[in-house]
Short mmCIF file of C-alpha atoms and ligand atoms in Angstrom, two decimals:
data_model
loop_
_atom_site.label_atom_id
_atom_site.label_comp_id
_atom_site.label_asym_id
_atom_site.label_seq_id
_atom_site.Cartn_x
_atom_site.Cartn_y
_atom_site.Cartn_z
CA MET A 30 -60.37 25.82 -10.98
CA PRO A 31 -58.72 28.30 -13.39
CA PRO A 32 -57.10 31.35 -11.81
CA THR A 33 -59.38 34.37 -11.43
CA ARG A 34 -58.70 37.48 -13.49
CA ARG A 35 -57.19 39.15 -10.43
CA GLN A 36 -54.93 36.18 -9.75
CA PHE A 37 -53.88 36.24 -13.35
CA ILE A 38 -53.02 39.93 -13.24
CA THR A 39 -51.10 39.43 -10.01
CA ALA A 40 -49.20 36.56 -11.59
CA ALA A 41 -48.59 38.61 -14.72
CA ALA A 42 -47.27 41.51 -12.68
CA ALA A 43 -45.00 39.19 -10.74
CA PHE A 44 -43.84 37.73 -14.01
CA ALA A 45 -43.07 41.18 -15.43
CA VAL A 46 -41.02 42.05 -12.37
CA SER A 47 -39.19 38.75 -12.28
CA HIS A 48 -38.47 38.87 -15.99
CA ALA A 49 -37.07 42.37 -15.71
CA LEU A 50 -34.67 41.14 -13.06
CA LEU A 51 -33.27 38.39 -15.24
CA PRO A 52 -29.81 39.10 -16.61
CA PRO A 53 -29.99 39.98 -20.31
CA LEU A 54 -29.41 36.90 -22.42
CA GLY A 55 -26.16 37.04 -24.34
CA PHE A 56 -26.03 40.81 -24.40
CA GLY A 57 -23.20 43.01 -23.26
CA GLN A 58 -21.12 40.15 -21.90
CA ALA A 59 -18.41 37.89 -23.24
CA LYS A 60 -19.85 34.84 -25.00
CA LYS A 61 -19.29 31.63 -23.07
CA SER A 62 -18.73 28.30 -24.75
CA THR A 63 -21.54 25.76 -24.92
CA ARG A 64 -21.39 23.09 -22.22
CA LEU A 65 -23.06 19.69 -22.07
CA VAL A 66 -23.64 18.01 -18.70
CA LEU A 67 -25.35 14.64 -18.23
CA LEU A 68 -27.57 14.95 -15.17
CA GLY A 69 -29.23 11.54 -15.22
CA THR A 70 -28.19 8.66 -17.46
CA LYS A 71 -30.45 5.77 -16.49
CA GLY A 72 -33.30 4.80 -18.79
CA GLY A 73 -36.67 3.94 -17.28
CA PRO A 74 -38.73 5.19 -14.34
CA ARG A 75 -37.40 2.84 -11.65
CA VAL A 76 -35.45 4.69 -8.96
CA GLY A 77 -32.23 2.82 -8.36
CA GLU A 78 -30.36 2.26 -5.13
CA ALA A 79 -27.21 3.90 -6.40
CA GLY A 80 -25.40 4.86 -9.53
CA ARG A 81 -27.39 6.47 -12.27
CA SER A 82 -30.17 9.00 -11.84
CA ASN A 83 -33.25 9.10 -14.10
CA PRO A 84 -33.01 10.92 -17.44
CA ALA A 85 -32.11 14.60 -17.68
CA THR A 86 -29.52 16.44 -19.75
CA LEU A 87 -28.26 19.99 -19.30
CA ILE A 88 -26.93 22.23 -22.04
CA MET A 89 -25.47 25.56 -20.94
CA ILE A 90 -25.34 28.11 -23.74
CA ASN A 91 -23.82 31.45 -22.91
CA ASP A 92 -24.43 30.58 -19.24
CA VAL A 93 -28.16 30.00 -19.78
CA PRO A 94 -29.41 26.52 -18.74
CA TYR A 95 -31.43 24.52 -21.27
CA LEU A 96 -32.78 21.34 -19.76
CA VAL A 97 -33.76 18.31 -21.84
CA ASP A 98 -36.10 16.01 -19.89
CA CYS A 99 -36.86 16.03 -16.17
CA GLY A 100 -36.67 12.53 -14.75
CA TYR A 101 -37.00 11.94 -11.02
CA GLY A 102 -34.22 13.71 -9.13
CA THR A 103 -33.57 16.44 -11.68
CA SER A 104 -33.64 19.28 -9.13
CA LYS A 105 -30.93 17.62 -7.04
CA GLN A 106 -28.83 16.81 -10.08
CA LEU A 107 -29.04 20.42 -11.28
CA ILE A 108 -27.84 21.66 -7.91
CA ALA A 109 -25.05 19.05 -7.94
CA ALA A 110 -24.06 20.45 -11.34
CA GLY A 111 -23.89 23.95 -9.86
CA VAL A 112 -27.04 25.33 -11.48
CA ALA A 113 -29.42 27.41 -9.33
CA LEU A 114 -32.93 26.09 -9.99
CA ASN A 115 -34.52 29.47 -10.61
CA LEU A 116 -32.08 30.08 -13.47
CA VAL A 117 -33.38 27.19 -15.60
CA ARG A 118 -34.78 29.12 -18.50
CA TYR A 119 -35.81 26.51 -21.11
CA VAL A 120 -37.14 23.00 -20.65
CA PHE A 121 -37.56 20.51 -23.51
CA ILE A 122 -39.42 17.25 -23.00
CA THR A 123 -38.69 14.55 -25.58
CA HIS A 124 -41.84 12.55 -24.79
CA HIS A 125 -44.24 11.96 -21.94
CA HIS A 126 -42.96 8.72 -20.44
CA SER A 127 -42.60 9.57 -16.78
CA ASP A 128 -38.85 8.96 -16.66
CA HIS A 129 -38.67 12.10 -18.81
CA ASN A 130 -41.21 14.35 -17.09
CA LEU A 131 -41.79 13.21 -13.50
CA ASP A 132 -39.85 16.07 -11.95
CA PHE A 133 -41.16 18.84 -14.18
CA GLY A 134 -43.70 20.01 -11.60
CA PRO A 135 -41.37 19.56 -8.62
CA LEU A 136 -38.64 21.44 -10.50
CA LEU A 137 -40.99 24.39 -11.04
CA TYR A 138 -41.98 24.26 -7.39
CA ASN A 139 -38.39 23.98 -6.17
CA ALA A 140 -37.39 26.92 -8.35
CA TRP A 141 -40.38 28.97 -7.17
CA ILE A 142 -39.71 28.29 -3.49
CA THR A 143 -36.20 29.77 -3.77
CA GLY A 144 -37.99 33.13 -3.93
CA GLN A 145 -35.68 34.25 -6.71
CA PRO A 146 -36.90 35.50 -10.09
CA MET A 147 -37.64 32.72 -12.55
CA ARG A 148 -39.11 32.32 -15.98
CA VAL A 149 -39.48 29.03 -17.83
CA ASP A 150 -40.41 28.36 -21.43
CA ALA A 151 -41.26 24.67 -21.77
CA TYR A 152 -41.43 22.76 -25.05
CA ASP A 153 -43.01 19.35 -25.34
CA PRO A 154 -45.22 17.15 -27.51
CA THR A 155 -48.44 18.61 -26.05
CA GLY A 156 -49.39 18.24 -22.44
CA MET A 157 -47.01 20.58 -20.64
CA ASN A 158 -49.64 23.16 -19.78
CA GLU A 159 -51.82 20.42 -18.40
CA LEU A 160 -48.90 18.93 -16.48
CA ALA A 161 -48.00 22.27 -14.88
CA ARG A 162 -51.64 23.03 -14.06
CA ALA A 163 -52.17 19.57 -12.59
CA PHE A 164 -49.05 19.89 -10.47
CA PHE A 165 -50.04 23.29 -9.13
CA LYS A 166 -53.46 21.82 -8.32
CA TYR A 167 -51.77 18.88 -6.57
CA GLN A 168 -49.88 21.38 -4.40
CA LYS A 169 -52.70 23.94 -4.23
CA PHE A 170 -52.97 23.79 -0.44
CA ASP A 171 -49.28 24.47 0.13
CA ILE A 172 -49.02 27.13 -2.57
CA ASP A 173 -52.12 29.01 -1.37
CA VAL A 174 -50.84 28.94 2.22
CA ARG A 175 -47.40 30.23 1.26
CA ILE A 176 -48.76 33.01 -0.94
CA VAL A 177 -50.73 34.40 2.00
CA ASP A 178 -48.50 33.36 4.89
CA GLU A 179 -45.11 34.09 3.34
CA GLY A 180 -46.05 36.79 0.84
CA ARG A 181 -44.97 34.75 -2.17
CA THR A 182 -46.01 35.43 -5.75
CA ASP A 183 -48.48 33.17 -7.54
CA PRO A 184 -46.39 30.66 -9.52
CA HIS A 185 -48.98 30.00 -12.25
CA GLY A 186 -47.68 32.70 -14.57
CA LEU A 187 -44.04 31.72 -14.38
CA VAL A 188 -44.16 28.94 -16.96
CA THR A 189 -45.13 29.25 -20.60
CA ALA A 190 -45.80 25.99 -22.42
CA HIS A 191 -45.22 25.52 -26.14
CA ASP A 192 -46.54 22.48 -27.96
CA VAL A 193 -44.19 20.73 -30.35
CA THR A 194 -46.64 19.28 -32.85
CA LYS A 195 -44.38 18.57 -35.80
CA PRO A 196 -40.70 18.19 -36.70
CA GLY A 197 -38.71 21.31 -37.58
CA VAL A 198 -37.48 24.43 -35.81
CA VAL A 199 -38.89 24.65 -32.30
CA MET A 200 -37.35 27.89 -31.08
CA THR A 201 -34.57 30.32 -31.87
CA ASN A 202 -32.90 33.13 -29.99
CA ASP A 203 -29.61 35.03 -30.31
CA ASP A 204 -27.63 32.06 -29.02
CA VAL A 205 -29.18 28.93 -30.45
CA LYS A 206 -31.58 27.31 -32.88
CA VAL A 207 -33.40 24.27 -31.53
CA SER A 208 -34.97 21.77 -33.93
CA ALA A 209 -37.01 18.61 -33.40
CA CYS A 210 -37.03 15.28 -35.23
CA LEU A 211 -39.80 12.74 -34.81
CA VAL A 212 -38.24 9.45 -33.69
CA ARG A 213 -39.57 5.92 -33.22
CA HIS A 214 -40.78 5.06 -29.74
CA PRO A 215 -43.96 2.98 -29.99
CA PRO A 216 -46.63 3.01 -28.77
CA ILE A 217 -45.92 6.74 -28.24
CA LYS A 218 -46.46 8.62 -31.48
CA GLN A 219 -45.01 11.98 -30.42
CA SER A 220 -41.43 11.31 -29.33
CA TYR A 221 -38.75 13.77 -30.39
CA ALA A 222 -35.02 14.16 -30.69
CA TYR A 223 -33.77 17.74 -30.26
CA ARG A 224 -30.87 19.41 -31.99
CA PHE A 225 -29.19 22.51 -30.50
CA ASP A 226 -27.19 24.54 -33.00
CA ALA A 227 -25.25 27.09 -30.98
CA LYS A 228 -22.62 29.35 -32.49
CA ASP A 229 -19.70 27.23 -31.29
CA ARG A 230 -21.19 23.74 -31.08
CA SER A 231 -24.03 21.51 -32.26
CA ILE A 232 -25.52 18.93 -29.90
CA VAL A 233 -28.23 16.35 -30.63
CA ILE A 234 -30.19 14.52 -27.93
CA SER A 235 -31.87 11.38 -29.32
CA GLY A 236 -34.63 11.07 -26.75
CA ASP A 237 -36.05 7.54 -26.60
CA THR A 238 -36.06 5.76 -29.92
CA ALA A 239 -35.67 2.51 -31.73
CA TYR A 240 -33.18 2.47 -34.59
CA ALA A 241 -34.21 5.48 -36.70
CA PRO A 242 -32.20 6.26 -39.86
CA GLU A 243 -33.96 9.64 -40.06
CA LEU A 244 -32.17 10.54 -36.84
CA ALA A 245 -28.82 10.07 -38.62
CA GLU A 246 -29.91 12.63 -41.21
CA PHE A 247 -31.11 14.99 -38.46
CA ALA A 248 -27.80 14.67 -36.57
CA LYS A 249 -25.67 15.12 -39.71
CA ASP A 250 -22.21 16.51 -38.88
CA ALA A 251 -23.16 17.43 -35.32
CA ASP A 252 -20.31 17.89 -32.87
CA VAL A 253 -22.01 15.67 -30.29
CA LEU A 254 -24.77 13.09 -30.47
CA VAL A 255 -26.16 11.90 -27.13
CA HIS A 256 -27.93 8.63 -27.94
CA GLU A 257 -29.91 6.22 -25.84
CA VAL A 258 -28.68 2.61 -25.65
CA MET A 259 -29.94 -0.79 -24.58
CA TYR A 260 -27.70 -3.79 -23.82
CA LEU A 261 -29.49 -7.01 -24.67
CA PRO A 262 -27.65 -9.47 -22.37
CA GLY A 263 -28.32 -7.09 -19.48
CA ILE A 264 -32.00 -6.96 -20.41
CA GLU A 265 -32.30 -10.72 -20.43
CA ALA A 266 -30.83 -10.89 -16.91
CA LEU A 267 -33.26 -8.20 -15.74
CA LEU A 268 -36.29 -9.84 -17.34
CA GLN A 269 -35.68 -13.14 -15.62
CA ARG A 270 -36.67 -11.44 -12.36
CA LEU A 271 -39.92 -9.83 -13.58
CA PRO A 272 -43.46 -11.22 -13.85
CA ASN A 273 -44.30 -9.05 -16.90
CA ALA A 274 -41.13 -10.12 -18.70
CA LYS A 275 -42.64 -11.10 -22.05
CA ARG A 276 -44.59 -7.87 -22.55
CA LEU A 277 -41.72 -5.72 -21.32
CA ARG A 278 -39.24 -7.44 -23.61
CA GLU A 279 -41.51 -6.74 -26.61
CA HIS A 280 -41.73 -3.05 -25.65
CA LEU A 281 -37.98 -2.70 -25.15
CA MET A 282 -37.11 -4.34 -28.47
CA ALA A 283 -39.61 -2.21 -30.39
CA ALA A 284 -38.80 1.09 -28.71
CA HIS A 285 -35.07 1.25 -27.95
CA THR A 286 -31.71 0.96 -29.73
CA LEU A 287 -29.00 -1.68 -29.46
CA PRO A 288 -25.31 -0.63 -29.36
CA GLU A 289 -24.63 -1.86 -32.93
CA GLU A 290 -27.52 0.28 -34.19
CA VAL A 291 -26.33 3.31 -32.23
CA GLY A 292 -22.95 2.86 -33.94
CA LYS A 293 -24.63 2.82 -37.34
CA ILE A 294 -26.52 6.06 -36.62
CA ALA A 295 -23.36 7.83 -35.38
CA ALA A 296 -21.40 6.64 -38.42
CA GLN A 297 -24.13 7.66 -40.88
CA ALA A 298 -24.43 11.05 -39.19
CA ARG A 299 -20.63 11.50 -39.16
CA VAL A 300 -20.76 13.08 -35.72
CA LYS A 301 -17.49 13.92 -34.00
CA THR A 302 -18.41 12.55 -30.57
CA LEU A 303 -21.01 9.97 -29.59
CA VAL A 304 -22.17 9.99 -25.99
CA LEU A 305 -24.09 6.98 -24.70
CA SER A 306 -26.83 7.77 -22.18
CA HIS A 307 -30.29 6.56 -21.10
CA PHE A 308 -28.76 3.17 -20.32
CA VAL A 309 -31.16 0.22 -20.25
CA PRO A 310 -30.63 -1.51 -17.90
CA GLY A 311 -29.27 1.47 -16.01
CA ASP A 312 -28.60 -0.02 -12.61
CA ASP A 313 -26.62 -3.14 -13.43
CA ALA A 314 -23.11 -2.22 -12.33
CA SER A 315 -21.71 -5.46 -13.69
CA ILE A 316 -22.00 -4.14 -17.28
CA THR A 317 -18.66 -2.55 -18.11
CA ASP A 318 -18.00 0.50 -20.27
CA GLU A 319 -16.36 -1.84 -22.75
CA GLN A 320 -19.54 -3.92 -22.97
CA TRP A 321 -21.67 -0.82 -23.53
CA SER A 322 -19.42 0.45 -26.31
CA ALA A 323 -18.13 -2.72 -28.04
CA GLY A 324 -21.12 -3.00 -30.37
CA VAL A 325 -20.98 0.71 -31.16
CA ARG A 326 -17.35 0.49 -32.26
CA LYS A 327 -18.16 -2.13 -34.89
CA HIS A 328 -19.61 0.71 -36.97
CA PHE A 329 -18.39 4.02 -35.54
CA THR A 330 -14.71 4.96 -35.44
CA GLY A 331 -15.09 8.39 -33.84
CA ARG A 332 -14.89 9.30 -30.16
CA VAL A 333 -17.27 7.30 -27.95
CA VAL A 334 -18.07 8.44 -24.42
CA VAL A 335 -19.88 6.08 -22.05
CA GLY A 336 -21.89 8.63 -20.08
CA ARG A 337 -22.10 8.97 -16.32
CA ASP A 338 -24.16 11.26 -14.13
CA LEU A 339 -22.68 14.77 -13.83
CA MET A 340 -20.15 14.12 -16.56
CA GLU A 341 -19.39 17.21 -18.63
CA ILE A 342 -18.60 16.74 -22.31
ZN1 ZN B 417 -36.95 6.76 -21.20
ZN1 ZN B 418 -39.68 6.42 -23.31
#
């Protein structure tokens, strides 16, 4: 059921108060450099026993957290990275595979339950409003109880969703311009890469994609390109254990990028640093950093970083 007018006004009032309490963005304080932290580097929705967490990437610009994707475990990874959950200000979802959005609702909830002021602008290829609404409905019992019993504010007004419906500039503020590029991730039609052009640094996050030359153009001369990667021998080993191997193999080959292809994109884009992330398979510890990067280096002579959770670049 949609919130009543009174609930809406209450939420709006709470929002106005909480927003007023936020520190001013990039105003009256020394500018901080732009930081990139990999929160979760494993591709796919399966929760592993150890090692890599599901996809999420943090960009800190002038001390404001911008989060790209919210795979399972994002709240914990943010805290491990030293970011208070209520301070997450912007969320960008590359596409709606669950390894990229599963913790969006829980992250909002976990931020709300801190009781501290929060305000989130979320950008995604349509569906974020629905996702937030559905999550709040899923937790309606708990939220309603806590509003009355603990005097909490209604969380519905704390998130504003923005649909990304086409490539181009998604948002701008005093610190950064964020642009989107449509990439190739069939059968999903709306899957985006995002580019963050801050004053001191440009960072591109590929999202999930097969080899996409248009991404090289989009990432042209960026300081850092974070690109997904899939290691074929590792996939073959994984598939041997699965009953849906044939279908899954077809999906992986059509929708993800091999190391050699990642190298080509980085070389064409002439980026300074290439960071490998969204590893598929992401929980096979026998695959060495050298194996992940060998194919890349056939084409790209710049700096290559084999990403790990909580690594800062
Ligand atoms: Zn993915
Ligand atoms: Zn995907």
